[in-house]
Amino acid sequence: MLMYKHDLVYLTEEASHDAAIELINEEAFGPGRHTRAAARIREQGPHDLSLSFICADDGETIASVRMTPVLAGTVRGHLLGPLAVRPSHKNRGIGRELVRIAVEAARRKGSEAVILVGDPPYYCPLGFEKVAYGALIFPGPVDPGRVLVVPIAEDTHARLKGKIAWRR
Ligand SMILES: CC(C)(COP(=O)(O)OP(=O)(O)OC[C@H]1O[C@@H](n2cnc3c(N)ncnc32)[C@H](O)[C@@H]1OP(=O)(O)O)[C@@H](O)C(=O)NCCC(=O)NCCS
């Protein structure tokens, strides 16, 4: 008998994934996660399910990436995060693949940029670039060296100046 021990599939997020995603984020970031500056933006309005993705292993949700529509300066883009992979499934390229899928989906939907607060060594090989220090004002303190963007519109960097907030 042939058995696949790991049958990974990537799916667009649906409401039914909510509870599993909550647990994954709780496990990855702990109870302090709601106070981070990026989390405050996400509290301003819902994320975009059509640009958010999960990875399931044999039907169990084991990783998630979410995307929230934001206005950053004059850029109509998306904030990527949280991104989390269950510890049992780390270092298999799942995080990278979720980022790739989310950025590609945003591009197709006409987003002008994908923005996040994260580690440059992880995200820069995936197409992210540093935003000019202090150019974006978050609703809370952020480390300016960790504000990154995949510029999609040509003049993105020049227009990433001012507040970043949830948008409709
Ligand atoms: C960070 C995270 C999403 C990576 O997911 P993953 O599926 O394990 O990552 P991938 O398999 O795609 O990539 C693994 C590679 O990234 C590297 N990596 C992981 N976290 C990194 C970081 N913070 N900085 C630099 N490199 C990192 C690993 O060392 C590994 O390197 P290798 O390919 O040379 O072995 C996952 O570890 C996680 O959920 N962590 C806790 C939550 C978190 O920190 N999320 C990111 C918020 S910015």
mmCIF file with all atom_site columns, N, CA and C and ligand atoms in Angstrom, residues 28-29 36 83-86 89-97 117-119 121-123 146, ligand 1:
data_model
loop_
_atom_site.group_PDB
_atom_site.id
_atom_site.type_symbol
_atom_site.label_atom_id
_atom_site.label_alt_id
_atom_site.label_comp_id
_atom_site.label_asym_id
_atom_site.label_entity_id
_atom_site.label_seq_id
_atom_site.pdbx_PDB_ins_code
_atom_site.Cartn_x
_atom_site.Cartn_y
_atom_site.Cartn_z
_atom_site.occupancy
_atom_site.B_iso_or_equiv
_atom_site.pdbx_formal_charge
_atom_site.auth_seq_id
_atom_site.auth_comp_id
_atom_site.auth_asym_id
_atom_site.auth_atom_id
_atom_site.pdbx_PDB_model_num
ATOM   1   N N   . ALA A 1 28  ? 2.990  30.628 17.925 1.00 0.00 ? 28  ALA A N   1
ATOM   2   C CA  . ALA A 1 28  ? 4.173  31.258 17.327 1.00 0.00 ? 28  ALA A CA  1
ATOM   3   C C   . ALA A 1 28  ? 4.559  32.562 18.029 1.00 0.00 ? 28  ALA A C   1
ATOM   4   N N   . PHE A 1 29  ? 3.585  33.346 18.416 1.00 0.00 ? 29  PHE A N   1
ATOM   5   C CA  . PHE A 1 29  ? 3.887  34.701 18.901 1.00 0.00 ? 29  PHE A CA  1
ATOM   6   C C   . PHE A 1 29  ? 3.540  34.937 20.362 1.00 0.00 ? 29  PHE A C   1
ATOM   7   N N   . ARG A 1 36  ? 1.628  44.447 19.147 1.00 0.00 ? 36  ARG A N   1
ATOM   8   C CA  . ARG A 1 36  ? 2.618  44.905 18.171 1.00 0.00 ? 36  ARG A CA  1
ATOM   9   C C   . ARG A 1 36  ? 1.981  45.904 17.197 1.00 0.00 ? 36  ARG A C   1
ATOM   10  N N   . LEU A 1 83  ? 2.637  35.746 9.686  1.00 0.00 ? 83  LEU A N   1
ATOM   11  C CA  . LEU A 1 83  ? 3.078  34.538 8.984  1.00 0.00 ? 83  LEU A CA  1
ATOM   12  C C   . LEU A 1 83  ? 3.554  33.585 10.072 1.00 0.00 ? 83  LEU A C   1
ATOM   13  N N   . ALA A 1 84  ? 2.995  32.405 10.103 1.00 0.00 ? 84  ALA A N   1
ATOM   14  C CA  . ALA A 1 84  ? 3.434  31.448 11.122 1.00 0.00 ? 84  ALA A CA  1
ATOM   15  C C   . ALA A 1 84  ? 3.302  30.020 10.615 1.00 0.00 ? 84  ALA A C   1
ATOM   16  N N   . VAL A 1 85  ? 4.290  29.234 10.984 1.00 0.00 ? 85  VAL A N   1
ATOM   17  C CA  . VAL A 1 85  ? 4.348  27.813 10.621 1.00 0.00 ? 85  VAL A CA  1
ATOM   18  C C   . VAL A 1 85  ? 4.485  27.030 11.926 1.00 0.00 ? 85  VAL A C   1
ATOM   19  N N   . ARG A 1 86  ? 3.729  25.972 12.079 1.00 0.00 ? 86  ARG A N   1
ATOM   20  C CA  . ARG A 1 86  ? 3.828  25.185 13.315 1.00 0.00 ? 86  ARG A CA  1
ATOM   21  C C   . ARG A 1 86  ? 5.250  24.634 13.462 1.00 0.00 ? 86  ARG A C   1
ATOM   22  N N   . HIS A 1 89  ? 6.586  21.731 11.541 1.00 0.00 ? 89  HIS A N   1
ATOM   23  C CA  . HIS A 1 89  ? 6.693  21.822 10.086 1.00 0.00 ? 89  HIS A CA  1
ATOM   24  C C   . HIS A 1 89  ? 7.665  22.904 9.602  1.00 0.00 ? 89  HIS A C   1
ATOM   25  N N   . LYS A 1 90  ? 8.483  23.403 10.530 1.00 0.00 ? 90  LYS A N   1
ATOM   26  C CA  . LYS A 1 90  ? 9.428  24.452 10.149 1.00 0.00 ? 90  LYS A CA  1
ATOM   27  C C   . LYS A 1 90  ? 10.546 23.941 9.239  1.00 0.00 ? 90  LYS A C   1
ATOM   28  N N   . ASN A 1 91  ? 11.164 24.894 8.561  1.00 0.00 ? 91  ASN A N   1
ATOM   29  C CA  . ASN A 1 91  ? 12.347 24.627 7.730  1.00 0.00 ? 91  ASN A CA  1
ATOM   30  C C   . ASN A 1 91  ? 12.122 23.647 6.593  1.00 0.00 ? 91  ASN A C   1
ATOM   31  N N   . ARG A 1 92  ? 10.910 23.688 6.035  1.00 0.00 ? 92  ARG A N   1
ATOM   32  C CA  . ARG A 1 92  ? 10.633 22.879 4.844  1.00 0.00 ? 92  ARG A CA  1
ATOM   33  C C   . ARG A 1 92  ? 10.202 23.755 3.687  1.00 0.00 ? 92  ARG A C   1
ATOM   34  N N   . GLY A 1 93  ? 10.386 25.066 3.837  1.00 0.00 ? 93  GLY A N   1
ATOM   35  C CA  . GLY A 1 93  ? 10.030 25.963 2.739  1.00 0.00 ? 93  GLY A CA  1
ATOM   36  C C   . GLY A 1 93  ? 8.572  26.397 2.730  1.00 0.00 ? 93  GLY A C   1
ATOM   37  N N   . ILE A 1 94  ? 7.826  26.028 3.771  1.00 0.00 ? 94  ILE A N   1
ATOM   38  C CA  . ILE A 1 94  ? 6.394  26.355 3.798  1.00 0.00 ? 94  ILE A CA  1
ATOM   39  C C   . ILE A 1 94  ? 6.181  27.864 3.988  1.00 0.00 ? 94  ILE A C   1
ATOM   40  N N   . GLY A 1 95  ? 6.950  28.477 4.894  1.00 0.00 ? 95  GLY A N   1
ATOM   41  C CA  . GLY A 1 95  ? 6.826  29.918 5.118  1.00 0.00 ? 95  GLY A CA  1
ATOM   42  C C   . GLY A 1 95  ? 7.119  30.696 3.841  1.00 0.00 ? 95  GLY A C   1
ATOM   43  N N   . ARG A 1 96  ? 8.220  30.310 3.211  1.00 0.00 ? 96  ARG A N   1
ATOM   44  C CA  . ARG A 1 96  ? 8.625  30.955 1.953  1.00 0.00 ? 96  ARG A CA  1
ATOM   45  C C   . ARG A 1 96  ? 7.536  30.816 0.890  1.00 0.00 ? 96  ARG A C   1
ATOM   46  N N   . GLU A 1 97  ? 6.970  29.632 0.775  1.00 0.00 ? 97  GLU A N   1
ATOM   47  C CA  . GLU A 1 97  ? 5.949  29.388 -0.245 1.00 0.00 ? 97  GLU A CA  1
ATOM   48  C C   . GLU A 1 97  ? 4.690  30.205 0.034  1.00 0.00 ? 97  GLU A C   1
ATOM   49  N N   . VAL A 1 117 ? 6.458  44.078 8.678  1.00 0.00 ? 117 VAL A N   1
ATOM   50  C CA  . VAL A 1 117 ? 7.496  44.331 9.673  1.00 0.00 ? 117 VAL A CA  1
ATOM   51  C C   . VAL A 1 117 ? 8.092  42.968 10.001 1.00 0.00 ? 117 VAL A C   1
ATOM   52  N N   . GLY A 1 118 ? 9.357  42.755 9.625  1.00 0.00 ? 118 GLY A N   1
ATOM   53  C CA  . GLY A 1 118 ? 9.936  41.428 9.826  1.00 0.00 ? 118 GLY A CA  1
ATOM   54  C C   . GLY A 1 118 ? 11.439 41.428 9.643  1.00 0.00 ? 118 GLY A C   1
ATOM   55  N N   . ASP A 1 119 ? 12.004 40.225 9.715  1.00 0.00 ? 119 ASP A N   1
ATOM   56  C CA  . ASP A 1 119 ? 13.462 40.074 9.650  1.00 0.00 ? 119 ASP A CA  1
ATOM   57  C C   . ASP A 1 119 ? 13.969 40.181 8.214  1.00 0.00 ? 119 ASP A C   1
ATOM   58  N N   . PRO A 1 121 ? 16.815 39.330 6.841  1.00 0.00 ? 121 PRO A N   1
ATOM   59  C CA  . PRO A 1 121 ? 17.501 38.158 6.283  1.00 0.00 ? 121 PRO A CA  1
ATOM   60  C C   . PRO A 1 121 ? 16.533 37.082 5.763  1.00 0.00 ? 121 PRO A C   1
ATOM   61  N N   . TYR A 1 122 ? 15.333 37.032 6.336  1.00 0.00 ? 122 TYR A N   1
ATOM   62  C CA  . TYR A 1 122 ? 14.348 36.056 5.850  1.00 0.00 ? 122 TYR A CA  1
ATOM   63  C C   . TYR A 1 122 ? 13.611 36.583 4.625  1.00 0.00 ? 122 TYR A C   1
ATOM   64  N N   . TYR A 1 123 ? 13.183 37.846 4.682  1.00 0.00 ? 123 TYR A N   1
ATOM   65  C CA  . TYR A 1 123 ? 12.289 38.364 3.644  1.00 0.00 ? 123 TYR A CA  1
ATOM   66  C C   . TYR A 1 123 ? 12.998 38.968 2.431  1.00 0.00 ? 123 TYR A C   1
ATOM   67  N N   . ARG A 1 146 ? 13.235 47.141 10.189 1.00 0.00 ? 146 ARG A N   1
ATOM   68  C CA  . ARG A 1 146 ? 12.465 45.923 9.888  1.00 0.00 ? 146 ARG A CA  1
ATOM   69  C C   . ARG A 1 146 ? 11.220 46.203 9.043  1.00 0.00 ? 146 ARG A C   1
HETATM 70  C C1  . LIG B 2 .   ? 9.619  32.426 10.471 1.00 0.00 ? 1   LIG B C1  1
HETATM 71  C C2  . LIG B 2 .   ? 8.771  31.263 9.978  1.00 0.00 ? 1   LIG B C2  1
HETATM 72  C C3  . LIG B 2 .   ? 7.466  31.790 9.425  1.00 0.00 ? 1   LIG B C3  1
HETATM 73  C C4  . LIG B 2 .   ? 9.560  30.556 8.872  1.00 0.00 ? 1   LIG B C4  1
HETATM 74  O O1  . LIG B 2 .   ? 8.763  29.527 8.326  1.00 0.00 ? 1   LIG B O1  1
HETATM 75  P P1  . LIG B 2 .   ? 9.445  28.194 7.789  1.00 0.00 ? 1   LIG B P1  1
HETATM 76  O O2  . LIG B 2 .   ? 8.444  27.473 6.971  1.00 0.00 ? 1   LIG B O2  1
HETATM 77  O O3  . LIG B 2 .   ? 10.085 27.462 8.893  1.00 0.00 ? 1   LIG B O3  1
HETATM 78  O O4  . LIG B 2 .   ? 10.590 28.824 6.869  1.00 0.00 ? 1   LIG B O4  1
HETATM 79  P P2  . LIG B 2 .   ? 11.151 28.274 5.499  1.00 0.00 ? 1   LIG B P2  1
HETATM 80  O O5  . LIG B 2 .   ? 11.231 26.784 5.555  1.00 0.00 ? 1   LIG B O5  1
HETATM 81  O O6  . LIG B 2 .   ? 10.428 28.890 4.388  1.00 0.00 ? 1   LIG B O6  1
HETATM 82  O O7  . LIG B 2 .   ? 12.592 28.910 5.532  1.00 0.00 ? 1   LIG B O7  1
HETATM 83  C C5  . LIG B 2 .   ? 13.507 28.389 6.415  1.00 0.00 ? 1   LIG B C5  1
HETATM 84  C C6  . LIG B 2 .   ? 14.787 29.171 6.348  1.00 0.00 ? 1   LIG B C6  1
HETATM 85  O O8  . LIG B 2 .   ? 14.567 30.476 6.877  1.00 0.00 ? 1   LIG B O8  1
HETATM 86  C C7  . LIG B 2 .   ? 15.477 30.684 7.926  1.00 0.00 ? 1   LIG B C7  1
HETATM 87  N N1  . LIG B 2 .   ? 14.847 31.557 8.921  1.00 0.00 ? 1   LIG B N1  1
HETATM 88  C C8  . LIG B 2 .   ? 13.806 31.312 9.724  1.00 0.00 ? 1   LIG B C8  1
HETATM 89  N N2  . LIG B 2 .   ? 13.520 32.381 10.475 1.00 0.00 ? 1   LIG B N2  1
HETATM 90  C C9  . LIG B 2 .   ? 14.409 33.331 10.130 1.00 0.00 ? 1   LIG B C9  1
HETATM 91  C C10 . LIG B 2 .   ? 14.652 34.638 10.563 1.00 0.00 ? 1   LIG B C10 1
HETATM 92  N N3  . LIG B 2 .   ? 13.911 35.198 11.497 1.00 0.00 ? 1   LIG B N3  1
HETATM 93  N N4  . LIG B 2 .   ? 15.684 35.320 9.984  1.00 0.00 ? 1   LIG B N4  1
HETATM 94  C C11 . LIG B 2 .   ? 16.443 34.761 9.034  1.00 0.00 ? 1   LIG B C11 1
HETATM 95  N N5  . LIG B 2 .   ? 16.263 33.512 8.590  1.00 0.00 ? 1   LIG B N5  1
HETATM 96  C C12 . LIG B 2 .   ? 15.255 32.808 9.138  1.00 0.00 ? 1   LIG B C12 1
HETATM 97  C C13 . LIG B 2 .   ? 15.768 29.311 8.474  1.00 0.00 ? 1   LIG B C13 1
HETATM 98  O O9  . LIG B 2 .   ? 16.974 29.297 9.170  1.00 0.00 ? 1   LIG B O9  1
HETATM 99  C C14 . LIG B 2 .   ? 15.846 28.513 7.191  1.00 0.00 ? 1   LIG B C14 1
HETATM 100 O O10 . LIG B 2 .   ? 17.067 28.701 6.544  1.00 0.00 ? 1   LIG B O10 1
HETATM 101 P P3  . LIG B 2 .   ? 17.657 27.615 5.503  1.00 0.00 ? 1   LIG B P3  1
HETATM 102 O O11 . LIG B 2 .   ? 16.666 27.518 4.384  1.00 0.00 ? 1   LIG B O11 1
HETATM 103 O O12 . LIG B 2 .   ? 18.951 28.199 5.105  1.00 0.00 ? 1   LIG B O12 1
HETATM 104 O O13 . LIG B 2 .   ? 17.737 26.360 6.299  1.00 0.00 ? 1   LIG B O13 1
HETATM 105 C C15 . LIG B 2 .   ? 8.497  30.237 11.098 1.00 0.00 ? 1   LIG B C15 1
HETATM 106 O O14 . LIG B 2 .   ? 9.711  29.811 11.606 1.00 0.00 ? 1   LIG B O14 1
HETATM 107 C C16 . LIG B 2 .   ? 7.629  30.763 12.226 1.00 0.00 ? 1   LIG B C16 1
HETATM 108 O O15 . LIG B 2 .   ? 6.418  30.606 12.233 1.00 0.00 ? 1   LIG B O15 1
HETATM 109 N N6  . LIG B 2 .   ? 8.256  31.396 13.246 1.00 0.00 ? 1   LIG B N6  1
HETATM 110 C C17 . LIG B 2 .   ? 7.562  31.965 14.369 1.00 0.00 ? 1   LIG B C17 1
HETATM 111 C C18 . LIG B 2 .   ? 6.723  33.153 13.966 1.00 0.00 ? 1   LIG B C18 1
HETATM 112 C C19 . LIG B 2 .   ? 7.530  34.211 13.236 1.00 0.00 ? 1   LIG B C19 1
HETATM 113 O O16 . LIG B 2 .   ? 8.596  34.605 13.676 1.00 0.00 ? 1   LIG B O16 1
HETATM 114 N N7  . LIG B 2 .   ? 6.987  34.682 12.100 1.00 0.00 ? 1   LIG B N7  1
HETATM 115 C C20 . LIG B 2 .   ? 7.613  35.707 11.282 1.00 0.00 ? 1   LIG B C20 1
HETATM 116 C C21 . LIG B 2 .   ? 7.180  37.047 11.739 1.00 0.00 ? 1   LIG B C21 1
HETATM 117 S S1  . LIG B 2 .   ? 8.125  38.332 10.976 1.00 0.00 ? 1   LIG B S1  1
#
